[in-house]
mmCIF file of C-alpha atoms in Angstrom:
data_model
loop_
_atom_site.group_PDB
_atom_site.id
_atom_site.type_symbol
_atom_site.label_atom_id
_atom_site.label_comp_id
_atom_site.label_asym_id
_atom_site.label_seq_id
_atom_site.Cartn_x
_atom_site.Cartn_y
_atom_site.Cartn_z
ATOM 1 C CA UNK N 1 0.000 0.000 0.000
ATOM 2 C CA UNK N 2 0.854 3.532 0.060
ATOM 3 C CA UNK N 3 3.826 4.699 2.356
ATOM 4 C CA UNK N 4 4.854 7.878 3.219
ATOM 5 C CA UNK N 5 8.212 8.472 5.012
ATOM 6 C CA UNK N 6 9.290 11.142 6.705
ATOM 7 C CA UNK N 7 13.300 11.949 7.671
ATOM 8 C CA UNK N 8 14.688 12.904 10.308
ATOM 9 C CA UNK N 9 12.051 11.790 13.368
ATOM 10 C CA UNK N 10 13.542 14.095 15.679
ATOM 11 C CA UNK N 11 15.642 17.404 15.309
ATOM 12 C CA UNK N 12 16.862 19.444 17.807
ATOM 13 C CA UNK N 13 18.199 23.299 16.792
ATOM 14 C CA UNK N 14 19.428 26.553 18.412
ATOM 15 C CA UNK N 15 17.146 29.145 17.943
ATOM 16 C CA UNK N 16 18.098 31.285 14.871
ATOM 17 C CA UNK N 17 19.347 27.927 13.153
ATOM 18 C CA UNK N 18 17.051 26.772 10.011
ATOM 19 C CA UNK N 19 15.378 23.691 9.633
ATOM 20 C CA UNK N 20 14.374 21.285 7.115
ATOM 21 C CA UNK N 21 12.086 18.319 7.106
ATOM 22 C CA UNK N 22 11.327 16.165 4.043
ATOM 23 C CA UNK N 23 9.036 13.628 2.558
ATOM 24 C CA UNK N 24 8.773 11.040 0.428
ATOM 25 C CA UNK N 25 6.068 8.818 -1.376
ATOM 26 C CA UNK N 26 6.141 5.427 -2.820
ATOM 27 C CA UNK N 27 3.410 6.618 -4.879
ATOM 28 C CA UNK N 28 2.524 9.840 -6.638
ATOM 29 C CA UNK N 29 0.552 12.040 -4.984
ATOM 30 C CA UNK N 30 -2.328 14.065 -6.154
ATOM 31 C CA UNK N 31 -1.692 16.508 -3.213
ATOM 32 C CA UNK N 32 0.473 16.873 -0.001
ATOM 33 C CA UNK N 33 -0.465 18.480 3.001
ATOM 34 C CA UNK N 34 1.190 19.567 6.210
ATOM 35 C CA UNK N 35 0.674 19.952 9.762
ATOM 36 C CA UNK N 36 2.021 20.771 12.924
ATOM 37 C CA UNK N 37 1.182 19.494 16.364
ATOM 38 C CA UNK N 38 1.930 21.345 19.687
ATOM 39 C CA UNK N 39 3.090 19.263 22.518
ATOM 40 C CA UNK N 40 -0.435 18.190 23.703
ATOM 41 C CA UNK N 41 -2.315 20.124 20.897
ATOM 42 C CA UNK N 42 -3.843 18.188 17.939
ATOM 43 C CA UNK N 43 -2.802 18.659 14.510
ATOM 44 C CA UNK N 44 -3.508 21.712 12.835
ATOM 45 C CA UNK N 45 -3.423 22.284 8.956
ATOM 46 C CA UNK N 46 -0.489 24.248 8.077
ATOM 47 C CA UNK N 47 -0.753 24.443 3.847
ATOM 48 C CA UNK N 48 -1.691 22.035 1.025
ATOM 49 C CA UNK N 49 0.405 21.750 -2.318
ATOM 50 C CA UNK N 50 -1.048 20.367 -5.665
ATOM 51 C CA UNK N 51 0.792 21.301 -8.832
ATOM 52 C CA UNK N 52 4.281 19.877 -9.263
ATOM 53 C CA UNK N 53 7.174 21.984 -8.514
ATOM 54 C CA UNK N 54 5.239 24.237 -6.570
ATOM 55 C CA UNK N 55 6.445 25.937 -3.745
ATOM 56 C CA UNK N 56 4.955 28.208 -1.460
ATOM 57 C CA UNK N 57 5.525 30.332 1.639
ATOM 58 C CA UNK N 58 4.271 31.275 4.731
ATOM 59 C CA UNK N 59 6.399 34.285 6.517
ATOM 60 C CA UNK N 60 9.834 31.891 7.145
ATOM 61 C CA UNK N 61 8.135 28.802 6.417
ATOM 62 C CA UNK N 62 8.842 27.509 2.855
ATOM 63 C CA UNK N 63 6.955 24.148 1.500
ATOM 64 C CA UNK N 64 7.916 22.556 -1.709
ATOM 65 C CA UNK N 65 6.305 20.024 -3.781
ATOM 66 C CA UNK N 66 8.846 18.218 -6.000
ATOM 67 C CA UNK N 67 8.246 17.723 -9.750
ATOM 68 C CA UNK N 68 7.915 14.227 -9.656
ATOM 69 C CA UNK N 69 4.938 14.877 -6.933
ATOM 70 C CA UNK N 70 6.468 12.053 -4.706
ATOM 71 C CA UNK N 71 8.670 14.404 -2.321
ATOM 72 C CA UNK N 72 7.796 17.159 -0.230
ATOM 73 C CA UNK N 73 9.838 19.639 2.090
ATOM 74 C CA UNK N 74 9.366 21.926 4.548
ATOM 75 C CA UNK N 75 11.927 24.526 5.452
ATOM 76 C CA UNK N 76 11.772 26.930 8.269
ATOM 77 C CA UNK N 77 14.126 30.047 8.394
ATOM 78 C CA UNK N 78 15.537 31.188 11.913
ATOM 79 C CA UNK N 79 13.408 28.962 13.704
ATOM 80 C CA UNK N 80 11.691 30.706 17.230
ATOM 81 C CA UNK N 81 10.734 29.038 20.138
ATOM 82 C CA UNK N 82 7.229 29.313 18.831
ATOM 83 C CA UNK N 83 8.567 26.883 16.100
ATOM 84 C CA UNK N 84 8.620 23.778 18.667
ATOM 85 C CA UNK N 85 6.413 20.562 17.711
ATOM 86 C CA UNK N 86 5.773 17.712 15.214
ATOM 87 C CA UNK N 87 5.437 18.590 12.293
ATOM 88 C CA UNK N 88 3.266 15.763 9.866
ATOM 89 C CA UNK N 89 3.529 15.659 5.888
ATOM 90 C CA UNK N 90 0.002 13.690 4.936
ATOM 91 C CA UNK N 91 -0.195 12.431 1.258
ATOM 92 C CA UNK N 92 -3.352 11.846 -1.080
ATOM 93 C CA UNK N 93 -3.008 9.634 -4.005
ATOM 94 C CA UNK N 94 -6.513 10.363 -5.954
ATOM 95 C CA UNK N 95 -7.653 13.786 -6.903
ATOM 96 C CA UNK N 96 -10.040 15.134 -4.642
ATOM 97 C CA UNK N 97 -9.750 12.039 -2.842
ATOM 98 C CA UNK N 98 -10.486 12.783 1.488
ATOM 99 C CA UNK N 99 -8.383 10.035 3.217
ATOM 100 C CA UNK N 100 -4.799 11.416 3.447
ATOM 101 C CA UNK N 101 -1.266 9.019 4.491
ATOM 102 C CA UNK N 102 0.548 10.562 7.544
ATOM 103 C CA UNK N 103 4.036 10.805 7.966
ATOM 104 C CA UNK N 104 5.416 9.687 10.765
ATOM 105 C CA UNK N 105 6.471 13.261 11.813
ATOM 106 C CA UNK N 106 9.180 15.276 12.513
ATOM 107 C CA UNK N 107 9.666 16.424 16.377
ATOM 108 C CA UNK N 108 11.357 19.754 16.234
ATOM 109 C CA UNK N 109 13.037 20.925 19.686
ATOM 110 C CA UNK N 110 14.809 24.118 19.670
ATOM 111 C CA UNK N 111 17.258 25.466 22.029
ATOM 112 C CA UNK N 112 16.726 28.917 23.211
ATOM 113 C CA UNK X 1 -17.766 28.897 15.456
ATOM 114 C CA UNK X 2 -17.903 25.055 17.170
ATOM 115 C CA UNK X 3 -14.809 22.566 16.009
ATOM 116 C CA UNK X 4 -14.768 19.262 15.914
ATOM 117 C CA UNK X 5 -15.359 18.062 19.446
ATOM 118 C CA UNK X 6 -14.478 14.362 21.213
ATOM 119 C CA UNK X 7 -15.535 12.587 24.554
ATOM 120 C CA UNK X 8 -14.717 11.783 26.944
ATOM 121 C CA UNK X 9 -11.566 14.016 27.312
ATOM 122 C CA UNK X 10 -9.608 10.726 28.840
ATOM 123 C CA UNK X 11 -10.551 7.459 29.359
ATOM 124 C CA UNK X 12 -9.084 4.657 31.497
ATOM 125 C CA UNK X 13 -10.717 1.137 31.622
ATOM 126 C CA UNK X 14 -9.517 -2.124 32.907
ATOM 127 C CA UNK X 15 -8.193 -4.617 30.481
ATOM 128 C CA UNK X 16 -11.435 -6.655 28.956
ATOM 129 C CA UNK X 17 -13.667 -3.976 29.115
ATOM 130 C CA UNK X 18 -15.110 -2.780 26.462
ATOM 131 C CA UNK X 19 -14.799 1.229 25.371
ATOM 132 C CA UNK X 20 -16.865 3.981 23.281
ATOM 133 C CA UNK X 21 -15.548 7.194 22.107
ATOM 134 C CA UNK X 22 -17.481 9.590 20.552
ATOM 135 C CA UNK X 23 -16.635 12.481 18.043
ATOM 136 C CA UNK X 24 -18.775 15.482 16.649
ATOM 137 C CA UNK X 25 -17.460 16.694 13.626
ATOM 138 C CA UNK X 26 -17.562 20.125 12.282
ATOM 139 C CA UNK X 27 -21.772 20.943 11.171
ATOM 140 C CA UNK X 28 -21.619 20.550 7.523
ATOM 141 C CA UNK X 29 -18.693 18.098 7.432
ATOM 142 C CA UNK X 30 -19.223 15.057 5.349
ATOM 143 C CA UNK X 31 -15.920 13.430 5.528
ATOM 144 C CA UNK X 32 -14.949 12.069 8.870
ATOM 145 C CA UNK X 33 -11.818 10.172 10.293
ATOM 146 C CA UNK X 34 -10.498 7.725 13.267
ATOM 147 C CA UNK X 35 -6.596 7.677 13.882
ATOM 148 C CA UNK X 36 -4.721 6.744 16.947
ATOM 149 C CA UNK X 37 -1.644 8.083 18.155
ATOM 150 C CA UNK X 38 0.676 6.311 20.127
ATOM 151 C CA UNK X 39 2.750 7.999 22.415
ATOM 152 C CA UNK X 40 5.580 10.386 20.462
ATOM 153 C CA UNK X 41 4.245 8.609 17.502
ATOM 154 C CA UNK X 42 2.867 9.209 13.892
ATOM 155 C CA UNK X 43 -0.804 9.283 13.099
ATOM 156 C CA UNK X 44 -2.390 5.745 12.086
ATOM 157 C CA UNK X 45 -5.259 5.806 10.072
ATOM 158 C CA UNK X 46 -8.284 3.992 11.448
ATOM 159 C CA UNK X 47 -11.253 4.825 9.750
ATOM 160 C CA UNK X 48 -12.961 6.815 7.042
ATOM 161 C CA UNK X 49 -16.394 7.859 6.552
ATOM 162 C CA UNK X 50 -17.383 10.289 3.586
ATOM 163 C CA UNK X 51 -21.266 10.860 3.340
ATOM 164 C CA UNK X 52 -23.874 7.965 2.512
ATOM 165 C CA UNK X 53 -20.858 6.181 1.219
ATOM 166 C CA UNK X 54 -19.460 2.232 3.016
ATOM 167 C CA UNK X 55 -17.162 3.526 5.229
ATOM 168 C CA UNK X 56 -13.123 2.682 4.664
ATOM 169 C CA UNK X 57 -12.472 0.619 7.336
ATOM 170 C CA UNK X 58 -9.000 -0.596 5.930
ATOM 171 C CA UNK X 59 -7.128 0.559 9.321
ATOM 172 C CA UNK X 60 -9.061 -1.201 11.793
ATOM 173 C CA UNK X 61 -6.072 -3.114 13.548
ATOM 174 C CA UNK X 62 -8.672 -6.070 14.691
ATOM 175 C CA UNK X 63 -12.410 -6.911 14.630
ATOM 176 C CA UNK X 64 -12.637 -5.741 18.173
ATOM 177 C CA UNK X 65 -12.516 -2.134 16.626
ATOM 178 C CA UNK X 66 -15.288 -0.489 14.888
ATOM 179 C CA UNK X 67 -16.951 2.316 14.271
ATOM 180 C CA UNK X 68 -20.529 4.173 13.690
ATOM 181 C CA UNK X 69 -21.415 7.353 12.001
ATOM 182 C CA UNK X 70 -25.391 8.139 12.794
ATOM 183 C CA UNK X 71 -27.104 10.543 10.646
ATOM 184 C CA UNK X 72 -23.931 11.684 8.543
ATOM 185 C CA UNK X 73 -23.289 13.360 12.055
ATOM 186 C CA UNK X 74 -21.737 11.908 15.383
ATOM 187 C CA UNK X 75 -19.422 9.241 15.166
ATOM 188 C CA UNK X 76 -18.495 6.553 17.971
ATOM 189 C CA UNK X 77 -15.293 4.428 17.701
ATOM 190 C CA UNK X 78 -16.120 1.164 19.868
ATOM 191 C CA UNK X 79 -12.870 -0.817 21.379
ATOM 192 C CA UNK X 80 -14.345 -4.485 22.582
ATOM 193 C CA UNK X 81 -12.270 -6.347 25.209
ATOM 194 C CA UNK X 82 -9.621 -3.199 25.530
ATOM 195 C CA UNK X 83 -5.807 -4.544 25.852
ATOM 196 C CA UNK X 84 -2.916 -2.617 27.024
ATOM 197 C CA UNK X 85 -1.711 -2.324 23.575
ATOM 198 C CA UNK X 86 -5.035 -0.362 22.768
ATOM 199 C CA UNK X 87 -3.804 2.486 24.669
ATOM 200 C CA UNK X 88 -3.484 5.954 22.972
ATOM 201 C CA UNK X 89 -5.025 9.431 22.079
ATOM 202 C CA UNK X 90 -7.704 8.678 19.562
ATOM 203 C CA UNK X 91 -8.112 11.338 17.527
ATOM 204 C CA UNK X 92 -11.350 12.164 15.087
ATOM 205 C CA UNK X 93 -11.313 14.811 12.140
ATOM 206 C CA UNK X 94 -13.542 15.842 9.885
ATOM 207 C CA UNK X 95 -13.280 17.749 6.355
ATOM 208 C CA UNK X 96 -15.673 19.306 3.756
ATOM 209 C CA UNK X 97 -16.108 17.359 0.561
ATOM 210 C CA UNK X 98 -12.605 16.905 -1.525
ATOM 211 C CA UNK X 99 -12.850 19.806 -4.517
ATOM 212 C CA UNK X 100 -9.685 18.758 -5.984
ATOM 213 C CA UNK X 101 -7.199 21.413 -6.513
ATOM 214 C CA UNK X 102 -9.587 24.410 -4.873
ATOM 215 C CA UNK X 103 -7.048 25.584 -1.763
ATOM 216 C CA UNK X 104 -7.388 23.989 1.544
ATOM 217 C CA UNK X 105 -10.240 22.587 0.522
ATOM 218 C CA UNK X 106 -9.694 18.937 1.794
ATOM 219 C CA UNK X 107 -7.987 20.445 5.329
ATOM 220 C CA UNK X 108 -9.072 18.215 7.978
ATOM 221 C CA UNK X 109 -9.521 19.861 11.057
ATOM 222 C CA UNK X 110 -8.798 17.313 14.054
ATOM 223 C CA UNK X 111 -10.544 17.102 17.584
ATOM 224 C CA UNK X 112 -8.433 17.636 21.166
ATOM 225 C CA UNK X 113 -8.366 13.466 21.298
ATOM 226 C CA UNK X 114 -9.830 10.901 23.395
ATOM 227 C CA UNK X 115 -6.734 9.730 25.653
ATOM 228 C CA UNK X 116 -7.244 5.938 26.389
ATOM 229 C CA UNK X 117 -5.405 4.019 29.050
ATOM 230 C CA UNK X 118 -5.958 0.345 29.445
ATOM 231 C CA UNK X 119 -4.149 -1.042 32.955
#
């Protein structure tokens, strides 16, 4: 079935440094989506990306969707302590299509 | 306005007992979801209910899980004979109907969690 990986599982940073967190399909997607999770939040829908090679931006968050549309990134410039949490790639293979394939996450921790 | 909501909030049972979690999803939500998070873990998919549709039950780890959706509305996620292994935060989300490419138009917006503990 459908896997979608997610590297590193944990990262730890000092504040100011950037960080990076990538995934990867064994399938082409139709769509990738990210979220972030608080420590002892839910998930919360950051962005979704459809066309391939996209890439878009949110302040010093920068997601790209790679041409192929079987990789994803998500790079964060400077991070802040605000920054801290897991952050979730999810993956949908049909058009339109509701269910979504988590990532196993990336835990960011960031040094102040 | 109201998100999606879950209860109970947390949840501890005995080993054997039997368990029911509910979710409300967003009003006007067709699609809804069941995943469970293990502690510092990913998000596994349970199930998947979109509309009148049969619901996608291909994540149910055993027959001792299942699920309801009444009226296209609430949804309970039913854990017979809990084990240890069962526990977890179960979460529930719930999205509008999939448009395709329109922005943010499949977003699923998730619930606080049901945390389970079987001792």
């Amino acid at each position: 079935g459908q896997q979608v990986m997610q590297i590193p599982q944990y990262q730890h940073v000092q504040e100011g440094e950037d960080f990076t967190t990538y995934c990867n399909s064994s399938t082409t997607l139709s769509n990738i989506q990210w979220y972030k999770q608080r420590p002892g939040g839910h998930p919360v829908f950051l962005i979704q990306l459809v066309k391939s090679g996209e890439v878009k931006k949110q302040k010093r968050l920068t997601f790209q969707f790679g041409e192929a549309k079987k990789n994803s990134s998500l790079h964060i410039t400077a991070t802040q302590t605000t920054d801290v949490g897991t952050y979730f790639c999810a993956g949908s293979v049909i058009q339109g299509a509701q269910k979504l394939v988590f990532g196993q996450g990336t835990r960011l921790t960031i040094n102040p | 306005g109201a998100g999606v909501s879950q209860s109970p909030s947390n949840k501890v049972t005995e080993k054997g007992k039997d368990v029911e979690l509910r979710c409300d999803p967003i009003s006007g939500h067709t699609a809804l979801y069941w995943y469970r998070q293990s502690l510092g873990q990913g998000l596994e998919f349970l199930i998947y209910f979109q509309g009148n549709s049969a619901p996608d039950k291909s994540g149910l780890p055993s027959d001792r899980f299942s699920a309801e959706r009444t009226g296209g509305s609430v949804s309970t996620l039913t854990i017979q004979r809990t084990q240890q292994e069962d526990s977890a935060v179960y979460l529930c989300a719930s999205s509008l109907p999939g448009q395709g490419y329109r922005e943010s138009y499949n977003e699923q917006f998730f619930g606080p969690g049901t945390r389970l503990t079987v001792l």
